[in-house]
Short mmCIF file of N, CA, C and O in Angstrom, two decimals:
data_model
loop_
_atom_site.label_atom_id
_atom_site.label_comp_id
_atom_site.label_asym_id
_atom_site.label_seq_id
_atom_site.Cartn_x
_atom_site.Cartn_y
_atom_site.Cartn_z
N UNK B 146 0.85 -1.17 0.00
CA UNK B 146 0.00 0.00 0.00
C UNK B 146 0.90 1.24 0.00
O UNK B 146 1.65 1.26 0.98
N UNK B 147 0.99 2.01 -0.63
CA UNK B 147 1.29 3.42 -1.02
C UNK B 147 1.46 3.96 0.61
O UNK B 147 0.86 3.43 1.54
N UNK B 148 2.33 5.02 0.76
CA UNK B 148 2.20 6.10 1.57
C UNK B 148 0.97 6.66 1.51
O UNK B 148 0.09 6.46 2.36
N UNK B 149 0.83 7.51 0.32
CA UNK B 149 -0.56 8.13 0.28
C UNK B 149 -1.87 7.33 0.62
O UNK B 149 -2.91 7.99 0.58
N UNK B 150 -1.94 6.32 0.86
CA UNK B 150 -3.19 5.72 1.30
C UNK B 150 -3.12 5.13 2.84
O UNK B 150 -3.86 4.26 3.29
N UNK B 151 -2.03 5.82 3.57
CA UNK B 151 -2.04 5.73 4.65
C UNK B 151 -2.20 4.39 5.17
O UNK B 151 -3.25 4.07 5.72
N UNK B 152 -1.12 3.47 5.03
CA UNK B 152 -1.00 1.87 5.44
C UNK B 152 -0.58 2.39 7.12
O UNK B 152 -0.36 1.40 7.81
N UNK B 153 -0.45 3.45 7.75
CA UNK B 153 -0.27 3.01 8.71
C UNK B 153 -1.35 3.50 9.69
O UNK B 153 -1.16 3.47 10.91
N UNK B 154 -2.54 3.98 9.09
CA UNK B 154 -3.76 4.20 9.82
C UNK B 154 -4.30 3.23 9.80
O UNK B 154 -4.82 2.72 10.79
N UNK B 155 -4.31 2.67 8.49
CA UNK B 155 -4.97 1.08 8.19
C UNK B 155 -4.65 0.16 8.99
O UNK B 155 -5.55 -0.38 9.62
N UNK B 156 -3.88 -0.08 9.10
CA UNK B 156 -2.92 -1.46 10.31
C UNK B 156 -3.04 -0.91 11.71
O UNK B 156 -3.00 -1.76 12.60
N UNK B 157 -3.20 0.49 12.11
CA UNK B 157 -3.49 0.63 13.13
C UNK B 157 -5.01 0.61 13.76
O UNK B 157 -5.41 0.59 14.93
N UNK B 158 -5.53 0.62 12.81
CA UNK B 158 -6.98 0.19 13.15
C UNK B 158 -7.19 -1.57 13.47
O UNK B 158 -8.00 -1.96 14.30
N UNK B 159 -6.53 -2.29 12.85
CA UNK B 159 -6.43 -3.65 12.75
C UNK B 159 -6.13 -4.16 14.01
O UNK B 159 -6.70 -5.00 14.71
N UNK B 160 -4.83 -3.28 14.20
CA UNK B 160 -4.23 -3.16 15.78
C UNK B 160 -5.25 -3.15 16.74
O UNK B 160 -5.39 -4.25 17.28
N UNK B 161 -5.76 -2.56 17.00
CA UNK B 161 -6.91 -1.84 17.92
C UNK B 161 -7.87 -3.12 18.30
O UNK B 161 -8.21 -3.41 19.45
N UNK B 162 -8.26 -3.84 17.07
CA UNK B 162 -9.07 -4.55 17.17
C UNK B 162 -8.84 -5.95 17.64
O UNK B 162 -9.63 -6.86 17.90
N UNK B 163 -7.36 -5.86 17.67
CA UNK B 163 -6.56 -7.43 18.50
C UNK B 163 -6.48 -7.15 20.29
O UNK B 163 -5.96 -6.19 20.85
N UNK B 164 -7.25 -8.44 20.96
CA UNK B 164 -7.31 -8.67 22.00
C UNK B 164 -6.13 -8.53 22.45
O UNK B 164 -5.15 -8.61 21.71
N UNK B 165 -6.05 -8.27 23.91
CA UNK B 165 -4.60 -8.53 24.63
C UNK B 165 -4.21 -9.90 24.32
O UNK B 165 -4.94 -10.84 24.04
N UNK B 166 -2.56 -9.84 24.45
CA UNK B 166 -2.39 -10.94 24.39
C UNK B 166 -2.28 -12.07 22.90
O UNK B 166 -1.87 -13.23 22.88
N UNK B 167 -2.74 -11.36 21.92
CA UNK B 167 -2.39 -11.24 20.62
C UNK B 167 -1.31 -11.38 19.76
O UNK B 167 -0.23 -11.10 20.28
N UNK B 168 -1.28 -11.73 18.59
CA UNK B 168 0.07 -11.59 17.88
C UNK B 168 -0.40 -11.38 16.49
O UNK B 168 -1.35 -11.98 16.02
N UNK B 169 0.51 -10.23 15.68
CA UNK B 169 0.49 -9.64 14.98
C UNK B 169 1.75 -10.01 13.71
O UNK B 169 2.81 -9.39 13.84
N UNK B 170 1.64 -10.89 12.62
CA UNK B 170 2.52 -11.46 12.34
C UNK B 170 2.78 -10.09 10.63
O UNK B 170 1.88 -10.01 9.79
N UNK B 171 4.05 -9.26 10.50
CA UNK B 171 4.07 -8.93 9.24
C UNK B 171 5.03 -9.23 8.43
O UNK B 171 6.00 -9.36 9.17
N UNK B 172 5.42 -9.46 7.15
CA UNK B 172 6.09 -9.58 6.36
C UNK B 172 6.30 -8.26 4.92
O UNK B 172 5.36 -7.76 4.30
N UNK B 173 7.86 -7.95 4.69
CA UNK B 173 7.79 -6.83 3.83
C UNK B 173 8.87 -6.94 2.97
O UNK B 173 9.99 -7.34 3.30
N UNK B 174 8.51 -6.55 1.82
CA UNK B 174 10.06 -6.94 0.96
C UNK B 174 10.65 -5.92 1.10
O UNK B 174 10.13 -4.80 1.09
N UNK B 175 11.84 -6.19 1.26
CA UNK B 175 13.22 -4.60 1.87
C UNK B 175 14.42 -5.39 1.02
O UNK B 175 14.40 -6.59 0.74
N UNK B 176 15.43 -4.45 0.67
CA UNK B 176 16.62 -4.93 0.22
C UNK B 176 17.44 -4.26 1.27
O UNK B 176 17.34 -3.09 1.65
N UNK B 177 18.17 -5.05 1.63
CA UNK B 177 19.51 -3.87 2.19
C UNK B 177 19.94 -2.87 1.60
O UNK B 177 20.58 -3.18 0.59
N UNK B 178 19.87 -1.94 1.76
CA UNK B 178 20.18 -0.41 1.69
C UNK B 178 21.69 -0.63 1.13
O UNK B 178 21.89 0.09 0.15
N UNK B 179 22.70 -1.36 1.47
CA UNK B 179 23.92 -1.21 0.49
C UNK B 179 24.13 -1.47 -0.31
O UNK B 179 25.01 -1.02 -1.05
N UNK B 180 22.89 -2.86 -0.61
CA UNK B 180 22.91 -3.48 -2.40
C UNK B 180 22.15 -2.67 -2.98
O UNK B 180 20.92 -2.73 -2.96
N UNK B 181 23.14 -1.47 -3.78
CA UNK B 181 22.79 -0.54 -4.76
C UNK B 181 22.16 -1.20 -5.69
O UNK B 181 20.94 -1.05 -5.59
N UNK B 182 22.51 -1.94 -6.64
CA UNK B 182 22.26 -2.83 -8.01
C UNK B 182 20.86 -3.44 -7.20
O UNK B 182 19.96 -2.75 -7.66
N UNK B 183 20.54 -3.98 -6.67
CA UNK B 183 19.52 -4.54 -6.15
C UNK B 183 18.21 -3.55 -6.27
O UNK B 183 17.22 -3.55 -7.00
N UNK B 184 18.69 -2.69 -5.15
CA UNK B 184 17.72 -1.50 -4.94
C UNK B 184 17.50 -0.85 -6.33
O UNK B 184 16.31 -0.76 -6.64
N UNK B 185 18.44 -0.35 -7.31
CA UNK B 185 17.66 -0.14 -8.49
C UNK B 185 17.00 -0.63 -9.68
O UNK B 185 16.35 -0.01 -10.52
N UNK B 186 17.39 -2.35 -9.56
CA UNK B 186 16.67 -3.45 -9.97
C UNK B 186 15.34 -3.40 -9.84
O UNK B 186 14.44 -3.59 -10.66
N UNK B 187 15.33 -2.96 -7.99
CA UNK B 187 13.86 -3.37 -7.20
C UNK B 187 13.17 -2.19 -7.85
O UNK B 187 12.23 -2.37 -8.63
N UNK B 188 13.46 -1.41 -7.66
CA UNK B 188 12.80 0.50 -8.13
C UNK B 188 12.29 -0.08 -9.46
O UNK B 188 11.07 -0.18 -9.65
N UNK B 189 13.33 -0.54 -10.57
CA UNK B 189 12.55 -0.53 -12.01
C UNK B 189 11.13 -1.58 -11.82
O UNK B 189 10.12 -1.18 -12.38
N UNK B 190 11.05 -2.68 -11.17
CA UNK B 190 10.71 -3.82 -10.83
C UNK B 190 9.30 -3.18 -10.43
O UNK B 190 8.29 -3.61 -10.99
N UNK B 191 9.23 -2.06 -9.38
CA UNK B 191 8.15 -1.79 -8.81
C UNK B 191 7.50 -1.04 -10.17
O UNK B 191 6.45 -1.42 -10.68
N UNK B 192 8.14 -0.12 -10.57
CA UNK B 192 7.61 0.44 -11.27
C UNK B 192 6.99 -0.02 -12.54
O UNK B 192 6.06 0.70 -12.88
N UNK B 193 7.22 -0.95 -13.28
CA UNK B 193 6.96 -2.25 -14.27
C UNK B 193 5.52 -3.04 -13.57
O UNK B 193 4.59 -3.46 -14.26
N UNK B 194 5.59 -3.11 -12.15
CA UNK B 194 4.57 -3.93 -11.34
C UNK B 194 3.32 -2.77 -11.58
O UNK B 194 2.22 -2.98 -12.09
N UNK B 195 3.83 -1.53 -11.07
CA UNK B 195 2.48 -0.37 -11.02
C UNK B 195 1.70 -0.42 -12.09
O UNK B 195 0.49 -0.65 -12.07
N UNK B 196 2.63 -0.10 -13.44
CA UNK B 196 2.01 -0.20 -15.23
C UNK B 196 1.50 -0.90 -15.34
O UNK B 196 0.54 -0.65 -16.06
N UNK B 197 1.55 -2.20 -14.88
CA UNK B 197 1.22 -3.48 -15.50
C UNK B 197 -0.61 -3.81 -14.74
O UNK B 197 -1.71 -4.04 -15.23
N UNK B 198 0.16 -3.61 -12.80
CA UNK B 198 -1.17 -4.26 -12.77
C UNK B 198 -1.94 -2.52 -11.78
O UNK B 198 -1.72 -1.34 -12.03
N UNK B 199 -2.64 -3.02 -10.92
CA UNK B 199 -3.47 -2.01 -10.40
C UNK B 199 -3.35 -1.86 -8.55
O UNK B 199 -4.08 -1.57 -7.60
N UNK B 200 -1.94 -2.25 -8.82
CA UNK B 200 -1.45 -2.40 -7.13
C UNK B 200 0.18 -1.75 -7.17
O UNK B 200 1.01 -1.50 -8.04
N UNK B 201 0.11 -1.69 -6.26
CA UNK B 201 1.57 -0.92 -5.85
C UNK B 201 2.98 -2.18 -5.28
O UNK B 201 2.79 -3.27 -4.75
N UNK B 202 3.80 -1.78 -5.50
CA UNK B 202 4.97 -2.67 -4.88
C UNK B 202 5.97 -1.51 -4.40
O UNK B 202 6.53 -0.74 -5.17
N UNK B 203 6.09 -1.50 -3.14
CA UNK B 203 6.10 -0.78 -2.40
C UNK B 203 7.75 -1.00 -1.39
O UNK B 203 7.51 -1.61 -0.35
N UNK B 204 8.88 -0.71 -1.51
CA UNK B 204 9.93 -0.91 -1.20
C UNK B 204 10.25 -0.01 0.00
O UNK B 204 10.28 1.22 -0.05
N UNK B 205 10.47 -0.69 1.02
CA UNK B 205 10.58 0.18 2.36
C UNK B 205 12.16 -0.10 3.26
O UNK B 205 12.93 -1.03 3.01
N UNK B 206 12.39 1.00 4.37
CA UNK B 206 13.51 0.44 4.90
C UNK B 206 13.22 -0.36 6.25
O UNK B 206 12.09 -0.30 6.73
N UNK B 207 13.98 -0.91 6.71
CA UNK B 207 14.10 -1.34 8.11
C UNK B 207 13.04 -0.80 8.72
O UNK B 207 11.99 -1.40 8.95
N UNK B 208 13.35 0.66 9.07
CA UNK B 208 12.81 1.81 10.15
C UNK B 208 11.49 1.18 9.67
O UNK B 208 10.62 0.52 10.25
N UNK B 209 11.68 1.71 8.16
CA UNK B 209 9.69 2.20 8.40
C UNK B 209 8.85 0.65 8.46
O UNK B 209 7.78 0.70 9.06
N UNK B 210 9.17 -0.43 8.00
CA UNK B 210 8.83 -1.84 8.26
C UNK B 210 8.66 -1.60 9.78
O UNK B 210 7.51 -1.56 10.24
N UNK B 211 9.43 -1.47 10.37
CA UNK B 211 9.34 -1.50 12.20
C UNK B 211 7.89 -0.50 12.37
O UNK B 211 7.09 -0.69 13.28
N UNK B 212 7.80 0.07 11.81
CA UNK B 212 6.38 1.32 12.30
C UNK B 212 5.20 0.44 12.03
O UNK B 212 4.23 0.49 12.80
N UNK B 213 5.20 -0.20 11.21
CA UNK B 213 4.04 -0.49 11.08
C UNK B 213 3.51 -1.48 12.99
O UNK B 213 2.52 -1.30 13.69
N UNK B 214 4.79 -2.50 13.21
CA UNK B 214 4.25 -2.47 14.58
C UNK B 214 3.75 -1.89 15.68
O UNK B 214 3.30 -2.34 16.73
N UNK B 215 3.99 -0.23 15.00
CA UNK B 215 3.12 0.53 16.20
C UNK B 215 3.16 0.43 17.59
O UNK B 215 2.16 0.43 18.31
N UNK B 216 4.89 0.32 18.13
CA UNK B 216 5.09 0.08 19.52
C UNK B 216 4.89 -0.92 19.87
O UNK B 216 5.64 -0.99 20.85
N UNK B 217 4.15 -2.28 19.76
CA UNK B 217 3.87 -3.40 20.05
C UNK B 217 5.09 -4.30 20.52
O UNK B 217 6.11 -3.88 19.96
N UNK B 218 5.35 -5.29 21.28
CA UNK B 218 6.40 -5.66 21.77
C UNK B 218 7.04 -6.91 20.82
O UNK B 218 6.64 -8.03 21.14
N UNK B 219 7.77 -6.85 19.95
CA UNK B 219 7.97 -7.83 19.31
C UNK B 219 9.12 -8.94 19.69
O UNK B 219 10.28 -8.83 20.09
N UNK B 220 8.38 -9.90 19.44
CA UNK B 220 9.02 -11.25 19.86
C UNK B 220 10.48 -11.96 19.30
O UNK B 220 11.13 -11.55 18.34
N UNK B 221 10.65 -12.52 19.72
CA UNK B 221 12.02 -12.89 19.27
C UNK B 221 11.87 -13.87 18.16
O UNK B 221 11.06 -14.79 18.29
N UNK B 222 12.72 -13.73 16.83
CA UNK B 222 14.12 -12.70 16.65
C UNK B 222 13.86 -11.63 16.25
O UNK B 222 14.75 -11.06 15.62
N UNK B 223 12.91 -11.12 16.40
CA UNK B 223 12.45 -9.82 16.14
C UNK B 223 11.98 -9.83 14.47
O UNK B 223 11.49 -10.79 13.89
N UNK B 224 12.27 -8.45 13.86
CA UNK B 224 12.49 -8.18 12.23
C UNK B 224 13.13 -8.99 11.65
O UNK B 224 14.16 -8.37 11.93
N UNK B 225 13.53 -9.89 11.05
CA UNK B 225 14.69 -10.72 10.39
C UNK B 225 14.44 -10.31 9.24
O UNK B 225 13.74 -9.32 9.00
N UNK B 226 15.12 -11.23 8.15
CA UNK B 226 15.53 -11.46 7.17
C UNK B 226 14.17 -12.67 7.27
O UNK B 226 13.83 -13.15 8.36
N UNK B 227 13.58 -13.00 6.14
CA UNK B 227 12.73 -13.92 6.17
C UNK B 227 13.06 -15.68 6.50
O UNK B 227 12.45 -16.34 7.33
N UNK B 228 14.08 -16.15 5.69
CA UNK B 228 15.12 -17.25 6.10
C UNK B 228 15.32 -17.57 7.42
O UNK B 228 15.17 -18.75 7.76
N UNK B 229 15.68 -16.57 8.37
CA UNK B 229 16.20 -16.41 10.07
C UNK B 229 14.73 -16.07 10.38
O UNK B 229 14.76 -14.90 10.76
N UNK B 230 13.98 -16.33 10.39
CA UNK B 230 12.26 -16.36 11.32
C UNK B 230 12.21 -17.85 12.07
O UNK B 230 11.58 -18.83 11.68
N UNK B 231 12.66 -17.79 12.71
CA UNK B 231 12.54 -19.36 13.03
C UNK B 231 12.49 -20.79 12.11
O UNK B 231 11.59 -21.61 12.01
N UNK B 232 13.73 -20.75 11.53
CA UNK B 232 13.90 -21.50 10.79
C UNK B 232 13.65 -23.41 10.60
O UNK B 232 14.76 -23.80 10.21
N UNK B 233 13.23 -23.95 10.64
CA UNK B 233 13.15 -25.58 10.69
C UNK B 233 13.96 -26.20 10.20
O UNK B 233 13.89 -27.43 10.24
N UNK B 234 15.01 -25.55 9.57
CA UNK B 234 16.22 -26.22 9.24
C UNK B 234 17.30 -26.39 10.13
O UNK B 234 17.47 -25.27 10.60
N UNK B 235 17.79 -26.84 10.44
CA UNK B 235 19.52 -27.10 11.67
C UNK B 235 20.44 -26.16 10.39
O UNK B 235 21.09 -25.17 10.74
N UNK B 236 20.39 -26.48 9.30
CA UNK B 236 21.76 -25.25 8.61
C UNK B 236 20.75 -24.13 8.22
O UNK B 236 19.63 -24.02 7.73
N UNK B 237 21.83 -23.30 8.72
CA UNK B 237 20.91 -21.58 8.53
C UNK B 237 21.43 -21.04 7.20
O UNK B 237 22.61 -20.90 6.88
N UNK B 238 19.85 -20.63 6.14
CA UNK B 238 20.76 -19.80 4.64
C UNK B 238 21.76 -18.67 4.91
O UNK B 238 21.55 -17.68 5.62
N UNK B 239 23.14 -19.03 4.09
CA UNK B 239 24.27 -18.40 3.95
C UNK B 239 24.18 -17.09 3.68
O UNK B 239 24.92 -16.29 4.25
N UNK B 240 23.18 -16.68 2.68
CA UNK B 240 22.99 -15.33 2.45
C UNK B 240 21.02 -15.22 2.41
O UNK B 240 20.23 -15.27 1.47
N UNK B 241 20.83 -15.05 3.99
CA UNK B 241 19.62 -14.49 4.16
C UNK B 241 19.20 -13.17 3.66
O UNK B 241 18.01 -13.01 3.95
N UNK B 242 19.66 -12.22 3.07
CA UNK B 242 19.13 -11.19 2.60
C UNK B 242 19.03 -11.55 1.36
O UNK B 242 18.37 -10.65 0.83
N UNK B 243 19.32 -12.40 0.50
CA UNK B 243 19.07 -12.62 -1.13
C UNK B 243 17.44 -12.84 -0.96
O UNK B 243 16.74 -12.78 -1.96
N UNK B 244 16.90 -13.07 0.26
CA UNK B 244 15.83 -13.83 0.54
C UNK B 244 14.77 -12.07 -0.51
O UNK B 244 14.22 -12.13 -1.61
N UNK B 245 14.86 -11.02 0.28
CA UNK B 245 14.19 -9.96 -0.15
C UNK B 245 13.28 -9.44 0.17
O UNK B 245 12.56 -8.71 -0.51
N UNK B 246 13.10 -9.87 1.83
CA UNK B 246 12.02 -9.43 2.74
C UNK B 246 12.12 -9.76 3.98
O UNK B 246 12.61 -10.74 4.54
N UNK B 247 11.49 -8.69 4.41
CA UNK B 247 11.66 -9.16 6.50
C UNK B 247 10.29 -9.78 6.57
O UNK B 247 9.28 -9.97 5.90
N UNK B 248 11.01 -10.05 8.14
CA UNK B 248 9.48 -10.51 8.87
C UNK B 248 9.50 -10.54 10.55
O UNK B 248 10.39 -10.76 11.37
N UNK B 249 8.57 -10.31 10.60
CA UNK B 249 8.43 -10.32 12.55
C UNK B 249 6.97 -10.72 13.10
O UNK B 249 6.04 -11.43 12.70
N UNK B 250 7.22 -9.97 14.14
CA UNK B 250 5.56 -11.22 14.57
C UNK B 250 5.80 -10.25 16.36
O UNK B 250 6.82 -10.50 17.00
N UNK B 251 4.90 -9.36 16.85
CA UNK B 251 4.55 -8.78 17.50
C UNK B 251 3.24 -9.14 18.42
O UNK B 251 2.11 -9.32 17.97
N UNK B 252 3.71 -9.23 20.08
CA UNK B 252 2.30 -9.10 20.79
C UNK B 252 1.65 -8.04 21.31
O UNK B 252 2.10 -7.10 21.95
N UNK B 253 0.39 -8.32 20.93
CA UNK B 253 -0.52 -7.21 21.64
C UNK B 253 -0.47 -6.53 23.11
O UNK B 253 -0.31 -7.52 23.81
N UNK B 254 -0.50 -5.70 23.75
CA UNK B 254 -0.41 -5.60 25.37
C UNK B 254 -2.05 -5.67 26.06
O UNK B 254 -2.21 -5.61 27.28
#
């Protein structure tokens, strides 16, 4: 969802409506901020996605991925890399950021 359509009034309403005691699971595609080539891969990528269909692809950093939890206490391992979310494998992927999205999982108070 776009900035302009205010994804973080939206999710905070969602918020609101979770009991104590709750969990709030999100996922977001992010590149690391130092893979230049990536990040302007991703930019043409989104923009190809907008033309094409009638939705947005929407590339965010760390920070603002973390807002959408809205203070909520998030659980361990926190934000990851999608790969490192509690993995079911015994060998952990070598390069978890090729993955191309976080994820976390937050409880309600």
């Amino acid at each position: 969802m776009p900035d302009d359509r205010n994804p973080h009034a939206a999710l905070g309403f969602h918020r609101t409506m979770l009991p104590p005691g709750s969990f709030l699971a999100l996922s977001h595609i992010h590149v690391a901020p130092e893979d230049v080539e990536t990040q302007n891969a991703g930019k043409k990528l989104a923009q190809e996605y907008g033309r094409r269909t009638n939705h947005a692809a929407i590339m965010r950093t760390r920070e603002q991925i973390t807002e959408f939890f809205g203070g909520l206490e998030l659980v361990e391992p926190e934000l990851v890399w999608l790969p490192q979310w509690r993995p079911d494998t015994p060998n952990p992927v070598k390069d978890a950021a090729r993955s191309r999205g976080l994820a976390g999982v937050a409880r309600t108070h």
